[in-house]
XYZ file of C-alpha atoms in Angstrom:
699
model
C -2.015 -59.339 -18.604
C 0.828 -57.482 -20.810
C 0.398 -53.824 -21.284
C 0.687 -51.792 -24.257
C 3.452 -49.177 -24.725
C 1.445 -46.176 -25.136
C 4.578 -43.729 -25.296
C 4.775 -44.602 -28.945
C 1.576 -42.723 -29.270
C 2.563 -39.573 -27.621
C 3.308 -37.535 -30.764
C -0.030 -38.633 -32.237
C -1.750 -37.098 -29.152
C 0.156 -33.919 -29.228
C -0.376 -33.203 -32.931
C -4.344 -33.874 -32.415
C -4.373 -31.961 -29.265
C -2.741 -28.962 -31.176
C -5.036 -29.283 -34.107
C -8.098 -29.378 -31.418
C -6.554 -26.420 -29.948
C -6.673 -24.593 -33.225
C -9.823 -25.672 -33.935
C -11.080 -24.033 -30.677
C -9.417 -21.163 -30.959
C -10.866 -20.425 -34.736
C -14.135 -20.987 -33.273
C -13.715 -18.615 -30.532
C -12.575 -15.946 -32.771
C -15.881 -16.377 -35.144
C -18.241 -16.130 -31.984
C -20.260 -13.276 -31.653
C -21.709 -13.232 -28.065
C -24.974 -11.126 -29.180
C -25.748 -14.093 -31.637
C -24.570 -17.373 -30.289
C -23.750 -19.918 -33.159
C -24.668 -23.295 -31.078
C -22.535 -25.317 -33.725
C -19.390 -23.347 -32.962
C -20.085 -24.240 -29.091
C -20.409 -27.837 -29.735
C -17.183 -27.867 -31.857
C -15.469 -26.041 -29.030
C -16.817 -28.688 -26.320
C -15.898 -31.530 -28.478
C -12.311 -30.349 -29.065
C -11.933 -29.739 -25.304
C -13.560 -33.189 -24.569
C -11.271 -35.007 -26.835
C -8.114 -33.354 -25.502
C -9.200 -34.210 -21.890
C -9.754 -37.799 -23.065
C -6.704 -38.226 -24.743
C -4.699 -36.598 -21.625
C -6.494 -38.901 -19.298
C -5.552 -41.921 -21.245
C -1.980 -41.284 -21.536
C -1.716 -40.200 -17.861
C -1.347 -36.465 -18.215
C -3.704 -35.722 -15.668
C -2.550 -31.924 -15.185
C -3.972 -31.257 -18.765
C -7.078 -33.586 -18.126
C -7.946 -31.805 -14.986
C -7.485 -28.198 -16.333
C -9.477 -29.149 -19.506
C -12.241 -30.616 -17.398
C -12.957 -27.306 -15.781
C -12.865 -25.724 -19.198
C -15.349 -28.303 -20.317
C -17.821 -27.715 -17.259
C -18.256 -24.015 -18.102
C -18.558 -24.956 -21.826
C -21.189 -27.553 -21.050
C -23.367 -25.137 -18.768
C -23.012 -22.652 -21.594
C -24.325 -25.175 -24.358
C -27.086 -26.397 -22.179
C -28.198 -22.975 -21.801
C -27.721 -22.909 -18.050
C -25.766 -19.621 -18.407
C -25.015 -17.212 -21.342
C -21.954 -16.533 -23.037
C -20.119 -13.195 -22.527
C -17.083 -11.681 -24.167
C -15.105 -12.243 -20.638
C -15.845 -16.184 -21.250
C -14.460 -16.010 -24.714
C -11.367 -14.069 -23.330
C -10.813 -16.767 -20.585
C -11.194 -19.433 -23.237
C -8.663 -17.946 -25.546
C -6.105 -17.780 -22.780
C -6.785 -21.405 -21.702
C -6.223 -22.166 -25.160
C -2.509 -20.615 -24.965
C -2.074 -22.099 -21.572
C -2.836 -25.490 -22.976
C -0.554 -25.095 -25.694
C 2.312 -24.438 -23.333
C 1.575 -27.324 -21.381
C 1.444 -29.515 -24.220
C 5.110 -27.861 -25.343
C 6.345 -28.741 -21.595
C 5.460 -32.234 -22.188
C 6.849 -32.580 -25.680
C 10.334 -31.165 -24.417
C 10.032 -33.815 -21.529
C 9.942 -30.792 -18.870
C 7.542 -30.609 -15.855
C 4.384 -29.045 -16.810
C 4.417 -25.500 -15.366
C 0.980 -25.137 -13.707
C 1.490 -21.407 -12.481
C -0.895 -20.371 -15.294
C -3.336 -22.996 -15.275
C -3.861 -22.385 -11.592
C -4.604 -18.680 -12.054
C -7.037 -19.663 -15.054
C -8.534 -22.315 -13.160
C -9.595 -20.189 -10.465
C -11.141 -17.539 -12.752
C -12.985 -20.349 -14.348
C -14.168 -21.623 -10.926
C -15.083 -17.934 -10.062
C -17.428 -17.797 -13.148
C -19.024 -21.028 -12.627
C -20.074 -20.227 -9.048
C -20.814 -16.536 -9.997
C -23.806 -14.925 -8.256
C -26.729 -14.752 -9.930
C -25.838 -17.913 -12.096
C -26.386 -21.496 -11.388
C -23.956 -22.377 -8.564
C -22.425 -25.379 -7.286
C -21.748 -23.960 -3.907
C -24.245 -25.145 -1.059
C -25.745 -22.751 1.336
C -24.440 -23.078 4.967
C -27.733 -23.390 6.467
C -28.552 -26.390 4.590
C -29.137 -29.584 6.394
C -25.742 -31.808 6.906
C -27.122 -34.635 4.677
C -24.533 -35.992 2.409
C -26.980 -36.733 -0.539
C -28.357 -33.181 -0.266
C -24.888 -31.713 -0.003
C -23.920 -33.601 -3.271
C -26.866 -32.455 -5.102
C -27.842 -35.704 -5.969
C -24.656 -36.548 -7.393
C -24.077 -40.434 -6.309
C -23.628 -42.746 -9.117
C -23.515 -46.445 -9.185
C -21.695 -47.860 -12.484
C -21.667 -51.180 -13.776
C -18.825 -51.391 -16.697
C -18.483 -54.818 -18.429
C -16.314 -54.029 -21.499
C -16.199 -56.345 -24.491
C -13.283 -58.770 -24.770
C -11.934 -56.821 -27.794
C -11.988 -53.504 -26.390
C -8.143 -52.976 -26.162
C -7.881 -54.120 -29.979
C -10.111 -51.117 -30.842
C -7.938 -48.682 -29.104
C -9.848 -47.906 -25.900
C -7.965 -48.400 -22.892
C -10.041 -49.192 -19.641
C -8.088 -46.987 -17.377
C -8.630 -44.206 -19.475
C -12.427 -44.523 -18.473
C -11.333 -44.919 -14.748
C -9.171 -41.501 -15.080
C -11.983 -39.602 -16.524
C -14.462 -40.740 -13.634
C -11.618 -39.552 -11.066
C -11.986 -36.142 -12.884
C -15.671 -35.956 -12.135
C -15.240 -36.614 -8.366
C -14.428 -39.397 -5.722
C -14.543 -42.906 -7.076
C -14.679 -46.235 -5.312
C -13.926 -49.353 -7.422
C -14.403 -52.947 -7.354
C -12.995 -55.253 -9.894
C -14.645 -58.584 -11.042
C -12.107 -61.223 -12.046
C -14.718 -63.968 -12.774
C -14.268 -63.827 -16.536
C -10.452 -64.271 -16.054
C -9.129 -67.684 -17.494
C -6.551 -70.092 -16.542
C -2.801 -68.375 -16.914
C -1.880 -70.328 -19.994
C -5.222 -69.188 -21.837
C -4.651 -65.473 -21.125
C -4.606 -63.385 -24.488
C -2.548 -59.953 -23.674
C -4.796 -58.294 -26.173
C -8.027 -59.458 -24.577
C -10.041 -57.680 -21.734
C -11.231 -60.182 -19.147
C -11.927 -57.607 -16.256
C -15.339 -55.997 -15.353
C -15.981 -53.100 -12.809
C -18.173 -51.489 -10.524
C -18.026 -47.752 -9.498
C -19.490 -45.621 -6.771
C -18.944 -42.018 -8.375
C -19.798 -38.987 -5.793
C -19.222 -35.430 -6.430
C -20.945 -32.004 -7.050
C -23.731 -31.921 -9.334
C -22.679 -34.747 -11.468
C -25.049 -35.017 -14.616
C -26.046 -37.992 -16.237
C -24.779 -36.700 -19.475
C -21.372 -36.169 -18.161
C -21.052 -39.953 -17.493
C -22.537 -40.974 -21.098
C -19.709 -38.987 -22.489
C -17.069 -40.720 -20.305
C -18.463 -44.120 -21.837
C -19.153 -42.687 -25.382
C -16.417 -44.484 -27.369
C -16.982 -47.935 -25.586
C -20.828 -47.733 -25.344
C -21.312 -50.156 -28.719
C -18.993 -52.912 -27.520
C -19.699 -53.010 -23.780
C -22.425 -53.735 -21.052
C -22.863 -50.291 -19.048
C -25.507 -49.598 -16.438
C -25.674 -46.110 -14.795
C -27.967 -45.869 -11.369
C -28.501 -42.611 -9.618
C -28.604 -43.743 -5.973
C -29.484 -40.558 -4.313
C -32.584 -39.428 -6.418
C -34.280 -42.730 -7.131
C -34.096 -46.380 -5.703
C -31.240 -48.497 -5.712
C -32.331 -50.650 -8.526
C -33.467 -47.791 -10.952
C -31.528 -47.987 -14.065
C -30.953 -44.710 -16.010
C -29.132 -46.265 -18.811
C -28.388 -49.658 -19.960
C -26.109 -50.359 -22.998
C -26.507 -54.178 -24.029
C -23.258 -55.863 -24.855
C -23.504 -58.471 -27.974
C -23.247 -61.098 -25.138
C -26.428 -62.012 -23.855
C -25.209 -63.510 -20.320
C -25.454 -61.158 -17.204
C -22.049 -60.270 -15.600
C -21.063 -62.759 -13.035
C -19.797 -61.265 -10.063
C -16.360 -63.071 -8.516
C -14.187 -62.178 -5.940
C -13.547 -58.528 -5.708
C -9.932 -57.029 -5.449
C -8.927 -53.306 -4.940
C -8.368 -51.583 -8.232
C -5.060 -49.963 -9.133
C -4.893 -46.354 -8.360
C -5.736 -44.258 -11.477
C -3.064 -42.569 -13.465
C -1.997 -39.541 -11.391
C -0.794 -36.146 -12.669
C 2.622 -35.844 -13.416
C 3.970 -33.729 -10.611
C 6.945 -31.422 -11.079
C 9.792 -33.465 -9.907
C 13.571 -33.612 -10.538
C 13.019 -37.013 -12.387
C 10.135 -35.587 -14.401
C 12.026 -35.985 -17.617
C 13.276 -39.481 -17.223
C 11.358 -42.066 -19.264
C 9.321 -39.354 -21.218
C 10.194 -39.107 -24.764
C 11.460 -35.586 -25.843
C 9.355 -35.502 -28.772
C 9.982 -31.924 -30.259
C 13.731 -32.694 -30.007
C 13.878 -35.799 -31.840
C 13.134 -35.353 -35.674
C 12.655 -39.246 -35.977
C 9.335 -38.741 -34.047
C 7.892 -36.113 -36.177
C 5.157 -36.830 -38.453
C 3.159 -35.298 -41.145
C -0.518 -36.217 -42.596
C -0.592 -37.086 -46.240
C -3.713 -37.420 -48.576
C -4.601 -40.742 -49.952
C -4.380 -39.147 -53.490
C -0.437 -38.332 -52.938
C 0.106 -41.793 -51.709
C -1.610 -43.545 -54.516
C 0.334 -41.233 -57.086
C 3.514 -42.410 -55.518
C 2.627 -45.976 -55.566
C 1.620 -45.542 -59.458
C 5.241 -44.011 -60.047
C 6.744 -46.741 -58.068
C 5.064 -49.366 -60.347
C 6.251 -47.487 -63.717
C 9.767 -47.836 -62.282
C 9.407 -51.642 -61.557
C 8.287 -51.937 -65.379
C 11.206 -49.725 -66.715
C 13.726 -51.714 -64.675
C 12.288 -54.964 -65.906
C 12.740 -53.686 -69.466
C 16.467 -52.751 -68.892
C 17.070 -55.826 -67.254
C 15.765 -57.707 -70.408
C 18.148 -55.636 -72.554
C 20.972 -56.310 -70.219
C 20.677 -60.092 -70.522
C 20.561 -59.972 -74.421
C 22.160 -56.589 -75.518
C 23.563 -55.804 -78.859
C 24.057 -52.702 -80.817
C 20.775 -53.374 -82.751
C 18.902 -52.919 -79.188
C 20.793 -49.540 -78.489
C 17.734 -47.432 -79.382
C 15.544 -49.477 -76.804
C 18.200 -48.780 -74.338
C 18.115 -44.989 -74.990
C 14.454 -45.281 -74.781
C 14.791 -47.248 -71.350
C 16.837 -44.648 -69.934
C 14.648 -41.761 -71.195
C 11.866 -43.292 -69.390
C 13.943 -44.195 -66.196
C 14.899 -40.516 -65.949
C 11.306 -39.371 -66.485
C 9.936 -41.629 -64.001
C 12.621 -40.797 -61.510
C 11.866 -36.933 -61.697
C 8.358 -37.733 -61.505
C 8.850 -39.996 -58.452
C 11.096 -37.361 -56.803
C 8.553 -34.688 -57.332
C 5.796 -36.900 -55.665
C 7.744 -37.656 -52.811
C 8.619 -33.748 -52.295
C 5.019 -33.420 -52.479
C 4.324 -35.527 -49.686
C 6.096 -33.030 -47.373
C 3.922 -29.992 -48.957
C 1.429 -28.517 -46.554
C -0.882 -25.621 -47.323
C 0.411 -22.427 -45.600
C -3.101 -22.171 -43.794
C -1.160 -23.939 -40.778
C 0.894 -20.796 -40.466
C -1.913 -18.461 -41.343
C -4.179 -19.737 -38.863
C -1.913 -18.024 -36.174
C -2.681 -14.327 -37.760
C -6.419 -13.914 -37.008
C -5.785 -14.219 -33.132
C -2.567 -12.315 -33.365
C -4.306 -9.408 -35.258
C -7.441 -9.463 -32.948
C -5.249 -9.135 -29.972
C -2.663 -6.445 -30.958
C -5.389 -4.312 -32.750
C -7.386 -4.406 -29.306
C -4.299 -3.561 -27.540
C -3.293 -0.512 -30.089
C -6.651 0.725 -30.305
C -7.093 0.293 -33.951
C -9.701 -1.507 -36.034
C -8.282 -4.043 -38.512
C -9.829 -6.464 -41.149
C -7.784 -9.249 -41.629
C -7.902 -10.885 -45.159
C -6.152 -14.391 -45.939
C -5.664 -15.237 -49.578
C -4.016 -18.229 -51.088
C -4.260 -20.412 -47.951
C -4.279 -23.632 -49.622
C -0.754 -22.684 -51.517
C 1.430 -25.596 -50.360
C 5.110 -25.424 -49.616
C 7.753 -27.756 -47.697
C 6.773 -28.593 -44.040
C 10.171 -27.286 -42.955
C 9.995 -24.433 -44.812
C 6.615 -23.647 -43.255
C 7.594 -24.238 -39.780
C 10.717 -21.576 -40.203
C 8.903 -19.035 -41.588
C 6.285 -18.835 -38.810
C 8.211 -16.216 -36.677
C 9.586 -14.085 -39.148
C 5.890 -13.663 -40.540
C 4.480 -12.900 -37.107
C 7.185 -9.993 -36.979
C 6.268 -8.494 -39.942
C 2.445 -8.673 -39.237
C 3.315 -7.037 -35.772
C 5.372 -4.364 -37.423
C 2.622 -3.702 -39.864
C -0.057 -3.381 -37.127
C 2.187 -1.145 -35.053
C 3.994 1.036 -37.735
C 1.833 0.498 -40.981
C -1.652 0.951 -40.071
C -3.089 4.231 -38.460
C -5.301 4.807 -35.640
C -8.951 5.149 -36.527
C -8.711 8.886 -35.878
C -5.812 9.411 -38.171
C -7.503 7.255 -41.002
C -10.774 9.353 -40.602
C -8.794 12.534 -40.557
C -6.824 11.202 -43.848
C -10.216 10.571 -45.757
C -9.919 6.587 -45.122
C -12.210 4.178 -43.584
C -11.571 3.751 -39.851
C -10.833 0.282 -40.403
C -7.308 -0.617 -41.805
C -6.833 -3.714 -43.997
C -3.911 -6.314 -43.533
C -3.713 -8.912 -46.304
C -1.696 -11.879 -46.322
C -1.310 -13.549 -49.860
C 0.287 -16.602 -51.018
C 0.936 -17.774 -54.285
C 3.326 -19.859 -56.306
C 5.733 -18.180 -59.278
C 8.126 -20.193 -60.658
C 9.854 -22.779 -58.517
C 9.252 -20.477 -55.523
C 6.322 -19.609 -53.149
C 5.729 -15.977 -52.525
C 4.129 -14.419 -49.273
C 2.941 -11.015 -49.427
C 1.892 -8.778 -46.456
C 0.049 -5.956 -47.596
C -1.484 -2.841 -45.606
C -3.357 0.208 -46.553
C -1.737 2.298 -43.665
C 0.384 5.258 -44.024
C 3.194 3.970 -46.132
C 7.001 4.379 -45.396
C 8.332 7.884 -44.853
C 11.645 7.665 -46.568
C 12.710 11.088 -45.176
C 12.241 9.914 -41.634
C 14.162 6.775 -42.328
C 17.142 8.960 -44.001
C 17.161 11.310 -41.150
C 17.221 8.494 -38.556
C 19.853 6.500 -40.521
C 21.882 9.882 -40.571
C 21.580 10.462 -36.679
C 22.754 6.745 -36.030
C 25.807 7.688 -38.265
C 24.671 4.760 -40.650
C 25.066 6.999 -43.756
C 26.513 10.357 -44.646
C 24.436 13.381 -45.116
C 25.926 13.741 -48.513
C 25.028 10.193 -49.730
C 22.675 9.855 -52.572
C 20.269 7.140 -51.821
C 17.674 5.677 -54.028
C 14.059 4.638 -52.497
C 15.192 1.042 -52.607
C 18.480 1.855 -50.649
C 16.681 3.678 -48.058
C 14.108 0.779 -47.610
C 17.245 -1.255 -46.883
C 18.148 0.471 -44.140
C 15.143 -0.902 -42.072
C 16.912 -4.196 -42.291
C 19.950 -3.020 -40.542
C 20.427 -4.390 -36.907
C 18.753 -2.056 -34.142
C 17.236 0.374 -36.676
C 14.144 1.681 -35.660
C 11.934 5.007 -36.263
C 9.622 4.307 -33.423
C 9.475 7.448 -31.106
C 8.119 5.271 -28.145
C 9.528 1.766 -26.975
C 6.510 -0.498 -26.676
C 6.207 -4.209 -26.019
C 4.680 -4.659 -29.703
C 7.812 -3.076 -31.730
C 10.027 -0.282 -31.739
C 12.864 -1.649 -29.925
C 14.972 -2.175 -32.772
C 14.923 -6.043 -32.971
C 13.064 -7.942 -35.679
C 13.264 -6.703 -39.053
C 16.873 -7.612 -39.336
C 16.296 -11.145 -37.666
C 13.570 -11.541 -40.077
C 15.805 -10.720 -42.976
C 18.604 -13.110 -41.888
C 15.993 -15.932 -41.131
C 14.700 -15.626 -44.722
C 18.123 -15.794 -46.083
C 18.897 -18.885 -44.201
C 15.992 -20.353 -46.163
C 17.621 -19.331 -49.373
C 14.955 -16.736 -49.867
C 14.783 -12.976 -50.251
C 12.725 -10.152 -49.236
C 11.240 -7.188 -51.140
C 9.141 -4.197 -50.342
C 7.171 -1.464 -52.068
C 5.589 1.408 -50.221
C 3.393 4.601 -51.263
C 3.022 7.318 -48.711
C -0.653 7.542 -47.597
C -1.680 4.584 -49.723
C 0.155 1.589 -47.869
C 3.143 -0.697 -48.064
C 4.013 -4.386 -49.549
C 6.497 -6.791 -48.186
C 6.990 -9.700 -50.500
C 8.983 -12.645 -48.984
C 10.192 -15.162 -51.771
C 11.070 -18.571 -50.762
C 11.969 -21.992 -52.478
C 9.473 -24.472 -52.069
C 11.762 -27.240 -50.454
C 15.195 -27.106 -48.967
C 15.744 -30.480 -50.155
C 16.416 -29.782 -53.988
C 17.950 -27.074 -55.623
C 18.396 -25.873 -59.110
C 21.793 -24.985 -59.675
C 24.440 -23.673 -62.167
C 27.755 -25.924 -62.163
C 30.721 -24.243 -62.831
C 34.693 -24.707 -62.784
C 37.349 -23.397 -60.773
C 40.619 -24.942 -60.851
C 40.093 -28.810 -61.252
C 37.141 -28.560 -58.891
C 33.153 -28.408 -59.571
C 31.021 -25.982 -57.743
C 27.500 -24.943 -57.979
C 25.515 -21.967 -57.692
C 22.066 -21.658 -56.966
C 20.234 -20.460 -59.829
C 18.028 -18.075 -57.686
C 20.873 -16.286 -56.936
C 22.098 -15.632 -60.490
C 21.355 -12.436 -62.376
C 23.206 -13.165 -65.560
C 26.468 -14.791 -66.940
C 28.707 -12.560 -69.149
C 31.916 -12.694 -71.206
C 34.555 -10.211 -69.853
C 35.454 -7.170 -72.150
C 38.700 -5.638 -70.734
C 37.070 -2.146 -71.827
C 34.407 -2.655 -69.188
C 36.898 -3.406 -66.394
C 38.134 -0.724 -63.921
C 40.061 -0.494 -60.617
C 38.729 1.452 -57.685
C 40.302 1.824 -54.201
C 43.704 0.605 -55.684
C 42.817 -2.783 -55.552
C 39.191 -3.447 -56.407
C 38.119 -4.736 -59.813
C 34.669 -3.593 -60.805
C 32.707 -4.194 -64.049
C 30.439 -1.839 -65.733
C 27.269 -3.595 -66.276
C 25.180 -1.088 -68.347
C 24.378 1.613 -66.066
C 26.047 0.322 -62.802
C 29.476 -0.786 -61.622
C 29.457 -4.123 -60.058
C 32.712 -5.382 -57.964
C 34.311 -8.518 -59.012
C 35.196 -11.354 -56.653
C 37.757 -13.692 -57.758
C 36.765 -16.980 -56.217
C 40.172 -18.241 -56.821
C 41.504 -16.084 -54.078
C 38.785 -16.433 -51.804
C 39.093 -20.356 -51.650
C 42.774 -20.050 -52.281
C 42.466 -22.243 -55.356
C 46.053 -22.351 -56.908
C 44.974 -23.481 -60.360
C 41.923 -21.170 -60.605
C 41.402 -18.103 -62.733
C 43.000 -14.726 -61.357
C 42.986 -12.851 -64.323
C 40.176 -10.858 -65.291
C 40.970 -11.208 -68.831
C 40.348 -14.726 -68.773
C 37.360 -16.802 -67.455
C 33.850 -15.619 -67.324
C 31.787 -13.463 -64.683
C 28.775 -14.682 -63.061
C 26.608 -11.678 -61.762
C 24.780 -12.921 -58.433
C 22.588 -11.072 -55.897
C 23.039 -11.950 -52.330
C 21.981 -9.848 -49.114
C 20.472 -7.257 -51.519
C 23.898 -6.725 -53.154
C 25.173 -7.464 -56.614
C 28.500 -8.582 -57.344
C 30.340 -10.648 -60.205
C 32.136 -13.731 -59.439
C 35.196 -14.665 -61.713
C 34.983 -18.366 -62.623
C 36.940 -20.546 -65.140
C 34.073 -21.746 -67.150
C 30.602 -22.741 -66.929
C 29.541 -26.546 -67.362
C 25.744 -26.183 -67.388
C 22.582 -26.312 -65.072
C 21.422 -29.292 -62.929
C 18.777 -30.116 -60.223
C 20.715 -31.306 -57.324
C 20.099 -32.926 -53.890
C 21.257 -30.746 -51.103
C 23.346 -32.590 -48.388
C 24.279 -30.647 -45.081
C 27.875 -30.181 -44.769
C 27.644 -29.124 -41.220
C 25.903 -32.133 -40.124
C 28.391 -34.395 -42.080
C 31.528 -32.557 -41.521
C 31.595 -28.871 -39.889
C 30.304 -25.470 -40.976
C 32.476 -23.958 -43.911
C 32.389 -20.326 -44.494
C 30.866 -19.127 -48.027
C 29.425 -22.814 -48.272
C 25.947 -23.662 -47.755
C 26.095 -27.530 -48.596
C 27.228 -30.122 -50.660
C 25.946 -32.717 -53.324
C 26.918 -35.823 -55.308
C 27.106 -35.430 -59.014
C 26.239 -38.264 -61.519
C 29.889 -39.329 -61.833
C 30.186 -39.782 -58.078
C 32.280 -36.431 -57.385
C 31.181 -34.219 -54.674
C 30.222 -30.661 -55.755
C 30.304 -27.917 -52.853
C 27.277 -25.487 -53.093
C 28.177 -21.848 -52.647
C 26.872 -19.215 -50.242
C 26.469 -16.190 -51.966
C 25.897 -13.781 -49.005
C 28.830 -15.539 -47.320
C 31.080 -15.139 -50.283
C 30.456 -11.542 -50.215
C 31.537 -11.367 -46.593
C 34.617 -13.504 -47.064
C 35.723 -11.244 -49.815
C 35.823 -8.219 -47.559
C 33.884 -6.109 -50.330
C 31.369 -4.075 -49.074
C 28.876 -1.973 -50.437
C 28.198 1.442 -49.029
C 24.329 2.411 -48.806
C 24.974 4.685 -51.914
C 26.278 1.634 -53.866
C 29.989 2.326 -54.048
C 32.472 -0.464 -53.440
C 35.319 -0.525 -51.011
C 37.437 -3.357 -49.530
C 37.941 -4.275 -45.906
C 41.759 -5.178 -45.871
C 41.645 -6.902 -42.774
C 38.971 -9.489 -44.055
C 40.757 -9.757 -47.257
C 43.894 -10.806 -45.679
C 42.277 -13.138 -43.371
C 40.547 -14.619 -46.210
C-alpha cells in the first residue's frame, strides 16, 4: 500500500500547535484557582490533547510523550480527582514555553532539546504522585499480582477502521502511536480484507487490528479519546480484561458495514513511530520550515477571498471591453478607450488593495504575548500592574507584525521596569497601588500607530541630561529641548538605571528598538510628564510591499523619496542660505536652520545640480534629524511596488530598494537616514550642524 508523505503537512501542524499553545496560555492566565472555571480547564485539555494527537501522527514522539504527562494532570483536575493550585498553573505555563521551544527545534530542523522537558516531566510526575492525592504508585506490601499492580489497566481492543479512513485524514498509525503513550501494547494485524495485488487502492484501508494494552491506571475515557476522531467510521470494541469477564464489552461503536470482522492470518505489526532521538543526522530529511519562506502560510477569511474573486471578474470584463475596442478601433471610440483605461486603473488599484489585505492580520497576534510577559515581570519586580489592550483587531501586514514583536517586548519591559513605580512608591505619591500599562493600536492615514502608555513616574529629563554629560555625549553648556533630551534614550548603551538587572538597565535595547523600527520605514515618538506617566508612539507603514513616493529628477535619472519622510518642498531663496563650518550650506526654514545635502555630490552625478541657487529643496526627516535635499526637479507622486535591491544585486548605501516605473525604467528609492550618514553631516544634540570631512571625502 502506498503511503502518504506527511512532511507536506508539517507546517500546518506547527501553526495549529502554536495556536493551541496560545489558547492554553490565555486560559491559564485567566484562571482563578479559588473559583475554577471548568470550561477553561476543558479548553486547556482539548488544546493539549490536539497537540499530543498531531505530534503522534507526524512521529514527533518527544512532544507527544511530554504532552501526555501534561494531559494526565489536566485530566485528574477536570475529573475532580484533585484540586488546581497556583503551583499547577505555574508548571503548566512553563510547559507551554517548553513546547514552544521544542516546536521551534523541529521547525529549524534541529534535534529536540529535552533538557527542560525532562525536568518539567519530573515535576509533573511528582505532582501526580503527590502524598495526599490519588497516586499511581503501588504500595510495596501489596501482593505480586500483575492485575493488581496494574490497577485493572489491562484492555483488549478490536479496531476495524472503515475503508475510507485515510481519505478523511486519519492515519491508523496515529492511533497506534497514541496507544503506546498510554502503556505497553501488543499488536496483531488482520489482513483478511486485503484484496489481490492488482486490486489494491492506495487510498483505501484494508487492515484490522487487535491490541492488548497494559499500563498504570489506564481509564476507559483515555481510550475513548484515542479513537475519538474515527469512531463514526470504524468498528471498535474495548474490553477491560482485568475487571470483568473476557467477553464483557465496555464500548462497541458499530461500523456502517454490518458484517463482523473476520480474522485472517496474523502478522507482526510494524513498530510504532518512535521519538526523534538527538542524532547527528537528525536534520536530514526534515524540512527546515522556518527558514524556507515558501512554506510559510497565512489564514485568510472567506470574505477577503470572495472580494478578490469579484475584482478578478471585474478585470476580465474590462479586458474584454478593451479587446473589442482593439479589434475595431477608430477615433470615434477614443472616449470608450479612455473610459476602459480608467476602469482598468480603478480595478487594478482595488485588486492591489485586496491582495494586500490578504496579508493583513490583526495585531492581537502580537498583543497576545503581552499578558504573560506583564504577569511574569510584574511578579518578579514586586509590582502590581493592570494591562489594557485596545485596538486588538487593528490589521497590519504579516511581515511588519513579525518584525515589530521583539521591539514591542523591549518597550513593555522598559515601561514595567523604569516607568511604573512599586506599590509603596505609588501609594506615597497618592496613586493607586496598581499601575496601568496600556497598549493601543489604530490606523492613521496609511500607517498603523502603536502606543505604549504607562501611568508611572514619567521621565526625569534632568537625570537623563546629567547622565549624558557624565558619559560625554553632550557638553554642560549645550542647551537641549525636551524632545532632544528624550532622543538621548535611544543612543547606543545609554541607561539611567542605578543597578543592572536581568530585566533592563544593561544599556541594550532602546537603540535596537529604534533601529528595528527605522528598518521598517517607521518612526518612534515619545511624550512624558513627571509624576503622570509616559507615552511611546510607534508609527509604521501598513505594508512593506507598496510605497507612496515622490519622484524627482537628478541629472538624467529618476529617484523616489518615501512620502512619509518628506516634511515639505520649497523653492530656494538665496537670502535664506548661509554657510557654516566653512563648507556646509544651511537653509533658514522659519525659526530653524536646516543643513543642505547636495545629492549630486553624494551620488557623484555629474549632470546633477550642485548650485543652491538652482534646483529645489526637499525637506526630509530621518533618524529624528531634519535635512534639505537639493534636487533638479520634482516630477510628481506615485504609488510604487518595492523591489529588494539587496536580494537582486547587492546592498547599496543610501538606497533602500528599487521599483519599475510605467515606462519600464528602474528608479531607485532613497533611504533618508542612510543619505544623512553618507553626506557626513551630523547634528549635535543641540541641533547645530557640522561636517565629518573623512566621511565626505569617502562619499
